[in-house]
Tab-separated table of C-alpha atoms in Angstrom:
chain	number	residue	atom	x	y	z
S	1	UNK	CA	19.679	-0.702	-74.725
S	2	UNK	CA	23.063	-0.300	-72.947
S	3	UNK	CA	23.457	-1.859	-69.668
S	4	UNK	CA	23.727	1.654	-67.895
S	5	UNK	CA	20.436	2.724	-69.201
S	6	UNK	CA	18.871	-0.657	-68.036
S	7	UNK	CA	20.176	-0.027	-64.670
S	8	UNK	CA	18.835	3.520	-64.614
S	9	UNK	CA	15.504	2.315	-65.491
S	10	UNK	CA	15.480	-0.349	-62.641
S	11	UNK	CA	16.576	2.145	-60.162
S	12	UNK	CA	13.688	4.582	-61.114
S	13	UNK	CA	11.327	1.634	-61.092
S	14	UNK	CA	12.470	0.566	-57.586
S	15	UNK	CA	12.136	4.019	-56.284
S	16	UNK	CA	8.481	4.325	-57.414
S	17	UNK	CA	7.693	1.043	-55.873
S	18	UNK	CA	8.978	2.144	-52.520
S	19	UNK	CA	7.001	5.125	-52.694
S	20	UNK	CA	3.986	3.199	-53.240
S	21	UNK	CA	4.821	0.740	-50.419
S	22	UNK	CA	5.391	3.426	-47.934
S	23	UNK	CA	1.989	5.205	-48.404
S	24	UNK	CA	-0.260	2.228	-49.431
S	25	UNK	CA	-2.606	1.216	-46.659
S	26	UNK	CA	-2.513	-2.378	-48.142
S	27	UNK	CA	1.239	-2.538	-46.929
S	28	UNK	CA	0.674	-1.048	-43.647
S	29	UNK	CA	2.279	-2.932	-40.885
S	30	UNK	CA	-0.700	-2.694	-38.435
S	31	UNK	CA	-2.915	-4.101	-41.272
S	32	UNK	CA	-0.824	-7.079	-42.018
S	33	UNK	CA	-0.527	-7.806	-38.431
S	34	UNK	CA	-4.169	-7.680	-38.098
S	35	UNK	CA	-4.491	-9.964	-41.002
S	36	UNK	CA	-2.188	-12.205	-39.657
S	37	UNK	CA	-3.844	-12.278	-36.154
S	38	UNK	CA	-7.298	-13.283	-37.771
S	39	UNK	CA	-5.755	-16.169	-39.348
S	40	UNK	CA	-3.585	-17.448	-36.438
S	41	UNK	CA	-4.838	-16.284	-32.958
S	42	UNK	CA	-7.547	-17.960	-30.968
S	43	UNK	CA	-9.279	-15.184	-29.080
S	44	UNK	CA	-9.428	-17.579	-26.031
S	45	UNK	CA	-5.921	-18.347	-26.014
S	46	UNK	CA	-6.191	-21.962	-26.924
S	47	UNK	CA	-4.082	-21.649	-29.879
S	48	UNK	CA	-0.890	-21.603	-27.637
S	49	UNK	CA	0.250	-18.431	-29.552
S	50	UNK	CA	0.306	-16.424	-26.365
S	51	UNK	CA	1.004	-16.726	-22.736
S	52	UNK	CA	-1.841	-13.990	-22.028
S	53	UNK	CA	-4.469	-14.959	-19.628
S	54	UNK	CA	-7.914	-15.019	-21.300
S	55	UNK	CA	-9.532	-11.700	-21.672
S	56	UNK	CA	-6.290	-9.727	-21.166
S	57	UNK	CA	-6.042	-6.402	-23.042
S	58	UNK	CA	-2.831	-4.466	-23.378
S	59	UNK	CA	-1.542	-1.643	-25.785
S	60	UNK	CA	1.790	-0.408	-26.875
S	61	UNK	CA	2.264	2.540	-29.437
S	62	UNK	CA	0.270	0.500	-32.090
S	63	UNK	CA	-1.991	-1.253	-29.793
S	64	UNK	CA	-0.289	-4.472	-30.433
S	65	UNK	CA	2.145	-6.659	-28.360
S	66	UNK	CA	4.391	-9.254	-29.534
S	67	UNK	CA	3.747	-12.857	-28.012
S	68	UNK	CA	6.547	-15.079	-26.591
S	69	UNK	CA	6.581	-16.928	-29.991
S	70	UNK	CA	6.853	-13.826	-31.973
S	71	UNK	CA	3.010	-13.751	-33.155
S	72	UNK	CA	1.463	-10.218	-32.848
S	73	UNK	CA	-1.592	-10.026	-30.427
S	74	UNK	CA	-4.151	-7.502	-31.293
S	75	UNK	CA	-7.120	-5.794	-29.636
S	76	UNK	CA	-10.657	-5.388	-30.987
S	77	UNK	CA	-11.695	-1.560	-31.074
S	78	UNK	CA	-13.070	-0.628	-27.890
S	79	UNK	CA	-12.436	-3.850	-26.191
S	80	UNK	CA	-11.967	-3.191	-22.487
S	81	UNK	CA	-11.183	-5.993	-20.156
S	82	UNK	CA	-9.985	-5.777	-16.373
S	83	UNK	CA	-6.765	-7.798	-16.522
S	84	UNK	CA	-3.875	-9.233	-14.670
S	85	UNK	CA	-0.162	-8.724	-14.962
S	86	UNK	CA	1.400	-9.340	-18.370
S	87	UNK	CA	4.418	-11.671	-18.099
S	88	UNK	CA	7.710	-10.346	-18.685
S	89	UNK	CA	8.412	-11.884	-21.856
S	90	UNK	CA	5.580	-9.957	-23.282
S	91	UNK	CA	6.273	-6.510	-22.221
S	92	UNK	CA	10.130	-6.742	-21.902
S	93	UNK	CA	10.277	-4.098	-19.092
S	94	UNK	CA	10.724	-3.948	-15.588
S	95	UNK	CA	9.679	-0.396	-15.370
S	96	UNK	CA	6.182	-1.131	-13.494
S	97	UNK	CA	4.214	2.045	-12.563
S	98	UNK	CA	0.865	1.781	-10.582
S	99	UNK	CA	-1.708	4.448	-10.459
S	100	UNK	CA	-5.239	4.480	-8.988
S	101	UNK	CA	-7.869	6.031	-11.201
S	102	UNK	CA	-11.383	5.789	-9.788
S	103	UNK	CA	-14.588	7.528	-9.377
S	104	UNK	CA	-13.936	9.812	-12.396
S	105	UNK	CA	-17.694	10.312	-13.373
S	106	UNK	CA	-17.917	14.093	-13.897
S	107	UNK	CA	-14.831	14.748	-11.796
S	108	UNK	CA	-13.067	17.235	-14.359
S	109	UNK	CA	-10.338	17.855	-11.846
S	110	UNK	CA	-9.469	14.227	-11.331
S	111	UNK	CA	-9.446	13.947	-15.050
S	112	UNK	CA	-7.079	16.877	-15.595
S	113	UNK	CA	-4.670	15.557	-13.067
S	114	UNK	CA	-4.454	11.999	-14.693
S	115	UNK	CA	-3.990	13.526	-17.913
S	116	UNK	CA	-1.222	15.858	-16.638
S	117	UNK	CA	0.255	12.707	-15.038
S	118	UNK	CA	0.302	10.843	-18.181
S	119	UNK	CA	1.828	13.780	-20.144
S	120	UNK	CA	4.899	14.359	-17.727
S	121	UNK	CA	5.451	10.476	-17.470
S	122	UNK	CA	5.563	10.099	-21.337
S	123	UNK	CA	7.234	13.303	-22.129
S	124	UNK	CA	10.336	12.399	-20.094
S	125	UNK	CA	10.318	8.699	-20.720
S	126	UNK	CA	13.659	7.203	-21.801
S	127	UNK	CA	12.744	3.450	-21.316
S	128	UNK	CA	9.980	1.345	-22.159
S	129	UNK	CA	7.176	1.626	-19.408
S	130	UNK	CA	4.429	-0.541	-18.111
S	131	UNK	CA	1.694	1.576	-16.690
S	132	UNK	CA	-0.773	-0.534	-14.225
S	133	UNK	CA	-4.062	1.254	-13.695
S	134	UNK	CA	-6.334	0.225	-11.013
S	135	UNK	CA	-9.632	1.474	-11.916
S	136	UNK	CA	-13.419	0.965	-11.860
S	137	UNK	CA	-16.361	0.663	-14.172
S	138	UNK	CA	-17.140	4.228	-13.743
S	139	UNK	CA	-13.639	5.237	-14.795
S	140	UNK	CA	-12.012	2.780	-17.179
S	141	UNK	CA	-13.350	4.054	-20.469
S	142	UNK	CA	-11.948	7.408	-19.519
S	143	UNK	CA	-8.722	6.098	-18.329
S	144	UNK	CA	-7.971	4.044	-21.412
S	145	UNK	CA	-9.149	7.140	-23.737
S	146	UNK	CA	-6.691	9.380	-21.903
S	147	UNK	CA	-3.742	6.674	-22.048
S	148	UNK	CA	-4.161	6.208	-25.804
S	149	UNK	CA	-4.427	9.911	-26.420
S	150	UNK	CA	-0.779	10.344	-24.698
S	151	UNK	CA	0.535	7.423	-26.417
S	152	UNK	CA	-0.348	8.789	-29.639
S	153	UNK	CA	0.870	12.146	-28.832
S	154	UNK	CA	4.227	11.225	-27.426
S	155	UNK	CA	5.031	8.500	-30.271
S	156	UNK	CA	8.735	8.062	-28.933
S	157	UNK	CA	7.653	6.770	-25.756
S	158	UNK	CA	7.098	3.043	-25.715
S	159	UNK	CA	4.321	2.107	-22.993
S	160	UNK	CA	2.272	-0.796	-22.388
S	161	UNK	CA	-0.570	-0.665	-19.906
S	162	UNK	CA	-2.947	-2.785	-17.989
S	163	UNK	CA	-6.021	-2.268	-16.317
S	164	UNK	CA	-7.222	-3.851	-12.968
S	165	UNK	CA	-10.590	-3.915	-11.460
S	166	UNK	CA	-10.472	-2.216	-7.940
S	167	UNK	CA	-12.935	-4.775	-6.568
S	168	UNK	CA	-10.595	-7.581	-7.557
S	169	UNK	CA	-7.842	-5.860	-5.724
S	170	UNK	CA	-9.784	-5.083	-2.674
S	171	UNK	CA	-10.669	-8.774	-2.302
S	172	UNK	CA	-7.106	-9.852	-2.352
S	173	UNK	CA	-6.185	-7.383	0.571
S	174	UNK	CA	-9.415	-7.792	2.724
S	175	UNK	CA	-7.714	-8.751	5.834
S	176	UNK	CA	-5.285	-5.707	5.603
S	177	UNK	CA	-8.204	-3.365	5.107
S	178	UNK	CA	-10.335	-4.702	7.687
S	179	UNK	CA	-7.728	-4.668	10.442
S	180	UNK	CA	-6.045	-1.036	9.400
S	181	UNK	CA	-9.155	0.862	8.142
S	182	UNK	CA	-10.600	1.587	11.769
S	183	UNK	CA	-7.208	3.128	12.639
S	184	UNK	CA	-6.109	5.018	9.772
S	185	UNK	CA	-9.445	6.277	8.180
S	186	UNK	CA	-11.029	9.543	9.098
S	187	UNK	CA	-14.622	8.481	7.843
S	188	UNK	CA	-15.664	5.409	6.168
S	189	UNK	CA	-17.208	5.419	2.769
S	190	UNK	CA	-17.738	2.389	0.631
S	191	UNK	CA	-15.649	-0.631	1.228
S	192	UNK	CA	-13.956	-0.659	-2.168
S	193	UNK	CA	-13.192	3.114	-1.794
S	194	UNK	CA	-11.785	2.777	1.634
S	195	UNK	CA	-9.509	-0.256	0.268
S	196	UNK	CA	-7.964	2.280	-2.239
S	197	UNK	CA	-5.999	3.908	0.466
S	198	UNK	CA	-4.428	0.566	1.703
S	199	UNK	CA	-3.548	-1.035	-1.765
S	200	UNK	CA	0.145	-0.444	-1.571
S	201	UNK	CA	0.187	-2.609	1.568
S	202	UNK	CA	-0.803	-5.677	-0.264
S	203	UNK	CA	0.277	-4.968	-3.841
S	204	UNK	CA	2.438	-7.882	-3.852
S	205	UNK	CA	-0.655	-10.058	-3.517
S	206	UNK	CA	-2.442	-8.619	-6.417
S	207	UNK	CA	0.578	-8.653	-9.136
S	208	UNK	CA	2.052	-11.729	-10.664
S	209	UNK	CA	4.597	-13.408	-8.559
S	210	UNK	CA	7.211	-12.913	-11.197
S	211	UNK	CA	7.095	-8.934	-10.631
S	212	UNK	CA	9.977	-8.010	-8.489
S	213	UNK	CA	9.737	-4.360	-8.198
S	214	UNK	CA	7.086	-1.386	-9.094
S	215	UNK	CA	6.317	2.175	-8.074
S	216	UNK	CA	2.875	3.336	-7.050
S	217	UNK	CA	2.377	6.884	-7.682
S	218	UNK	CA	-0.694	9.198	-6.910
S	219	UNK	CA	-2.138	10.532	-10.038
S	220	UNK	CA	-1.528	14.079	-8.907
S	221	UNK	CA	1.903	13.654	-9.393
S	222	UNK	CA	3.935	15.407	-12.223
S	223	UNK	CA	7.336	14.485	-13.443
S	224	UNK	CA	10.090	16.670	-14.438
S	225	UNK	CA	12.479	14.015	-15.265
S	226	UNK	CA	12.516	10.499	-16.637
S	227	UNK	CA	10.875	8.019	-14.322
S	228	UNK	CA	14.033	5.630	-14.830
S	229	UNK	CA	15.758	7.980	-12.595
S	230	UNK	CA	13.335	7.350	-9.855
S	231	UNK	CA	13.657	3.475	-10.553
S	232	UNK	CA	17.599	3.877	-10.088
S	233	UNK	CA	16.941	4.677	-6.401
S	234	UNK	CA	16.406	0.986	-6.031
S	235	UNK	CA	20.094	0.514	-6.617
S	236	UNK	CA	20.690	2.496	-3.132
S	237	UNK	CA	18.369	-0.004	-1.273
S	238	UNK	CA	20.173	-2.080	1.342
S	239	UNK	CA	19.222	-6.038	1.700
S	240	UNK	CA	16.613	-5.092	4.238
S	241	UNK	CA	14.641	-2.427	2.526
S	242	UNK	CA	11.487	-3.353	1.296
S	243	UNK	CA	9.773	-0.061	0.625
S	244	UNK	CA	11.024	3.395	-0.493
S	245	UNK	CA	9.247	6.710	0.646
S	246	UNK	CA	10.025	10.460	0.757
S	247	UNK	CA	9.516	12.634	3.975
S	248	UNK	CA	6.105	14.248	4.791
S	249	UNK	CA	6.594	17.972	4.119
S	250	UNK	CA	3.997	19.336	6.327
S	251	UNK	CA	3.549	19.058	10.265
S	252	UNK	CA	0.357	16.700	10.133
S	253	UNK	CA	2.268	14.418	12.492
S	254	UNK	CA	3.348	17.013	14.623
S	255	UNK	CA	-0.345	17.522	14.973
S	256	UNK	CA	-1.340	13.691	15.257
S	257	UNK	CA	1.369	12.703	17.858
S	258	UNK	CA	0.629	15.673	20.280
S	259	UNK	CA	-0.053	13.278	23.200
S	260	UNK	CA	2.965	11.015	22.495
S	261	UNK	CA	5.321	13.956	22.078
S	262	UNK	CA	3.990	15.584	25.255
S	263	UNK	CA	5.149	12.275	27.140
S	264	UNK	CA	8.388	11.839	25.182
S	265	UNK	CA	9.885	15.610	24.905
S	266	UNK	CA	13.143	14.223	23.079
S	267	UNK	CA	11.526	12.231	20.491
S	268	UNK	CA	12.414	13.091	16.846
S	269	UNK	CA	9.162	11.670	15.809
S	270	UNK	CA	7.214	14.727	14.252
S	271	UNK	CA	10.242	16.914	13.792
S	272	UNK	CA	11.032	18.399	10.215
S	273	UNK	CA	13.454	16.334	7.939
S	274	UNK	CA	15.918	19.206	7.901
S	275	UNK	CA	17.083	20.194	11.329
S	276	UNK	CA	19.455	22.946	12.002
S	277	UNK	CA	19.747	25.419	14.901
S	278	UNK	CA	17.227	28.064	13.542
S	279	UNK	CA	14.540	25.476	12.753
S	280	UNK	CA	14.952	23.522	16.188
S	281	UNK	CA	14.993	26.946	17.911
S	282	UNK	CA	11.724	28.008	16.292
S	283	UNK	CA	10.085	24.740	16.999
S	284	UNK	CA	11.096	24.849	20.651
S	285	UNK	CA	9.674	28.440	20.913
S	286	UNK	CA	6.550	27.439	19.161
S	287	UNK	CA	5.413	24.124	20.541
S	288	UNK	CA	6.859	24.165	23.992
S	289	UNK	CA	10.270	22.380	23.701
S	290	UNK	CA	8.927	19.205	22.644
S	291	UNK	CA	12.113	18.413	20.507
S	292	UNK	CA	14.671	19.371	23.016
S	293	UNK	CA	18.477	19.199	22.990
S	294	UNK	CA	18.500	15.943	20.796
S	295	UNK	CA	16.667	17.478	17.960
S	296	UNK	CA	19.117	20.459	17.674
S	297	UNK	CA	22.181	18.098	17.236
S	298	UNK	CA	20.369	16.162	14.352
S	299	UNK	CA	20.284	17.087	10.748
S	300	UNK	CA	17.361	14.808	9.835
S	301	UNK	CA	14.352	14.753	11.832
S	302	UNK	CA	11.408	12.347	11.169
S	303	UNK	CA	8.336	14.210	10.074
S	304	UNK	CA	6.459	10.985	8.935
S	305	UNK	CA	6.390	9.587	5.476
S	306	UNK	CA	4.352	10.529	2.492
S	307	UNK	CA	2.784	7.879	0.348
S	308	UNK	CA	2.526	9.807	-3.059
S	309	UNK	CA	5.249	8.027	-4.379
S	310	UNK	CA	5.820	4.282	-2.892
S	311	UNK	CA	8.666	2.169	-4.026
S	312	UNK	CA	8.138	-1.558	-3.437
S	313	UNK	CA	10.582	-4.437	-3.537
S	314	UNK	CA	7.650	-6.848	-4.213
S	315	UNK	CA	10.006	-9.899	-4.205
S	316	UNK	CA	11.399	-9.116	-0.781
S	317	UNK	CA	7.926	-8.065	0.578
S	318	UNK	CA	6.643	-11.707	-0.303
S	319	UNK	CA	9.523	-13.273	1.507
S	320	UNK	CA	9.454	-11.005	4.558
S	321	UNK	CA	8.276	-12.724	7.721
S	322	UNK	CA	8.727	-9.832	9.608
S	323	UNK	CA	6.582	-7.748	7.324
S	324	UNK	CA	3.802	-10.441	7.487
S	325	UNK	CA	3.900	-10.057	11.348
S	326	UNK	CA	3.881	-6.229	11.410
S	327	UNK	CA	0.753	-5.900	9.142
S	328	UNK	CA	-1.263	-8.371	11.574
S	329	UNK	CA	-4.022	-6.756	13.422
S	330	UNK	CA	-2.440	-6.968	16.853
S	331	UNK	CA	0.872	-5.802	15.716
S	332	UNK	CA	-0.781	-2.628	14.138
S	333	UNK	CA	-2.953	-1.864	17.164
S	334	UNK	CA	0.194	-2.304	19.362
S	335	UNK	CA	1.991	0.453	17.324
S	336	UNK	CA	-1.058	2.936	17.384
S	337	UNK	CA	-1.406	2.562	21.210
S	338	UNK	CA	2.338	2.868	21.896
S	339	UNK	CA	2.546	6.177	19.861
S	340	UNK	CA	-1.162	7.307	21.075
S	341	UNK	CA	-1.731	7.677	17.039
S	342	UNK	CA	-4.945	8.668	15.560
S	343	UNK	CA	-4.249	8.375	11.801
S	344	UNK	CA	-6.724	9.307	8.829
S	345	UNK	CA	-4.276	9.024	5.903
S	346	UNK	CA	-4.491	5.269	5.316
S	347	UNK	CA	-1.211	3.555	4.185
S	348	UNK	CA	0.772	6.725	4.851
S	349	UNK	CA	-0.070	6.572	8.528
S	350	UNK	CA	1.216	2.755	8.423
S	351	UNK	CA	4.314	3.661	6.803
S	352	UNK	CA	4.907	6.468	9.153
S	353	UNK	CA	4.450	4.330	12.056
S	354	UNK	CA	6.524	1.367	10.607
S	355	UNK	CA	9.380	3.589	9.443
S	356	UNK	CA	9.928	4.985	13.067
S	357	UNK	CA	9.245	1.259	14.879
S	358	UNK	CA	11.254	-0.683	12.210
S	359	UNK	CA	13.593	1.907	10.336
S	360	UNK	CA	15.500	-0.526	8.603
S	361	UNK	CA	12.471	-1.635	6.409
S	362	UNK	CA	11.990	1.733	4.440
S	363	UNK	CA	14.595	3.364	2.216
S	364	UNK	CA	14.309	7.254	2.707
S	365	UNK	CA	13.753	8.606	-0.770
S	366	UNK	CA	14.821	12.283	-1.213
S	367	UNK	CA	12.221	15.034	-1.094
S	368	UNK	CA	12.996	15.958	-4.648
S	369	UNK	CA	11.359	12.820	-5.690
S	370	UNK	CA	7.942	13.703	-3.914
S	371	UNK	CA	7.764	17.324	-3.804
S	372	UNK	CA	4.505	18.033	-1.961
S	373	UNK	CA	2.707	21.324	-2.502
S	374	UNK	CA	0.033	21.345	0.021
S	375	UNK	CA	0.018	24.194	2.300
S	376	UNK	CA	-3.270	23.452	4.123
S	377	UNK	CA	-1.576	23.244	7.813
S	378	UNK	CA	0.081	26.673	7.224
S	379	UNK	CA	-3.286	28.152	7.157
S	380	UNK	CA	-4.765	25.879	9.829
S	381	UNK	CA	-2.826	26.320	13.058
S	382	UNK	CA	0.715	25.673	12.078
S	383	UNK	CA	1.851	28.756	10.260
S	384	UNK	CA	4.660	29.585	12.747
S	385	UNK	CA	6.478	26.334	12.001
S	386	UNK	CA	5.255	25.369	8.655
S	387	UNK	CA	8.318	26.539	6.561
S	388	UNK	CA	10.530	24.122	8.580
S	389	UNK	CA	8.500	21.071	7.329
S	390	UNK	CA	7.918	22.329	3.809
S	391	UNK	CA	11.544	23.160	3.012
S	392	UNK	CA	13.102	20.638	0.264
S	393	UNK	CA	16.713	20.979	-0.978
S	394	UNK	CA	17.811	20.273	-4.593
S	395	UNK	CA	16.442	20.155	-8.009
S	396	UNK	CA	12.787	18.995	-8.114
S	397	UNK	CA	12.343	15.928	-9.993
S	398	UNK	CA	8.605	15.055	-9.235
S	399	UNK	CA	6.182	17.210	-8.075
S	400	UNK	CA	3.173	16.184	-5.864
S	401	UNK	CA	0.189	18.547	-6.285
S	402	UNK	CA	-1.743	17.386	-3.078
S	403	UNK	CA	-4.732	19.381	-1.682
S	404	UNK	CA	-5.384	20.191	-5.282
S	405	UNK	CA	-2.542	22.484	-5.470
S	406	UNK	CA	-1.241	23.728	-8.729
S	407	UNK	CA	1.952	22.339	-10.032
S	408	UNK	CA	4.519	25.007	-11.385
S	409	UNK	CA	4.883	25.152	-14.977
C-alpha cells in the first residue's frame, strides 16, 4: 500500500472517531466533570478544592462552576441551598444583579413578571452575569426553575446565580427595619415581608465584603439593552456618590409633601424632573403657585427618586461614616419631621429624603434606565399635572412596569 493510501485511510478513520466522540454521552464534558467530582470533591468542602462555603449552590450554563484551583464544582439534581456570595475568583464577574422574588405561591402575575425580567436580562446580555435572588421557602423552587429555563434558552448568556434566604437578610438589617418601618410603610405585614422594602439600605451588610458594586432591580423591570450599559453608569459617579437612582415619574411626592410645600412655596422638592415654561406654568395654575419663579428658571426639578433600579457602590457605603449617621433612627426622624413627610414606599421614601437633604450622595440616573409606566396618579386627582411628571426624554433602555402596567412589546 502506497504512503498516500495509508494517509487517506488514517484521515478517514480519524474523521469517524471525531464523529463518535462528538455524539457519545460517554465523552460528554459534563459527564466527565461529574465523574471527576465524585472522585475528588468533598461535599462539605474539607478537601480544599473549593473556596465555597458549606452548602452553597450555584449554576452557570452547564450548572457547574470552576473552583479557584480549576476543579469543577457540581450540584446534585434538585439540590437547593440558601447561600452566600460566591467569591470573585469563582464567578469572574463584577456584574452583580440583585432581585427580590418572594411570596410566589399561586401568584401567576409575579411569576410572569420574573420570567419576563429574566428573558430580557439574558436576551441582551453581553457580559457574564451574577444573579442574586433574595427569596423564601415558598418561592425558591419556582425561582430556580425559571432561572434554569432561561439559562437553557439563552445559551449564549453566561449566568451564575445565588439564592439568599430573606430571613437571613432581614436579620442583618434588623436595626434599619425597626427605625424606618414606622415612617415609610403604609401598613404593617409580617416582619420579613416589611423588611423587603428596606433591603437595599443594608445590602452592604448582607453580601460578602469583597463585593464592590451591585444593582438591585425590581422583578417587574424589563430590559431593552445590555445591563452592561447600566453598569457603565458607575463610571460617571463622582467620589462621593454612594447610590444611583432615577427620578420618580409620578406626582406621588407632590402629594406627600403638601404641607411642607405650602410652607415653602419656592422649593423644588416635589417638582417634575423636566422643568420648562409650559410645565411650570401648568403647575403654578394647578396647585396654587407652590413652585414659584425659581422652578421656572430650573431645567431639572426634584420629583423624588424611584427605587425600581438602585445602583450601589457597596465599598463606599461600608466606609461612609456620614451614611451610618444618616440611617440612625434620630437622623431619619429629623428628616421626616423637617419635611412633614408621611411616606409609604419603603426605601424609596428614604432615598428621596436623603437625595434632597444630601444631594451629593446620590448619582442621578437618567429616566431612560427606569422608565416607570404607572399611571395611577393620573386617574386619582392629579390628571392635570401628571404628564409633566411622566415625561421622559431619550431612547428607553429599561422599562419598569410598576402598578402591574403592561410593558410595551
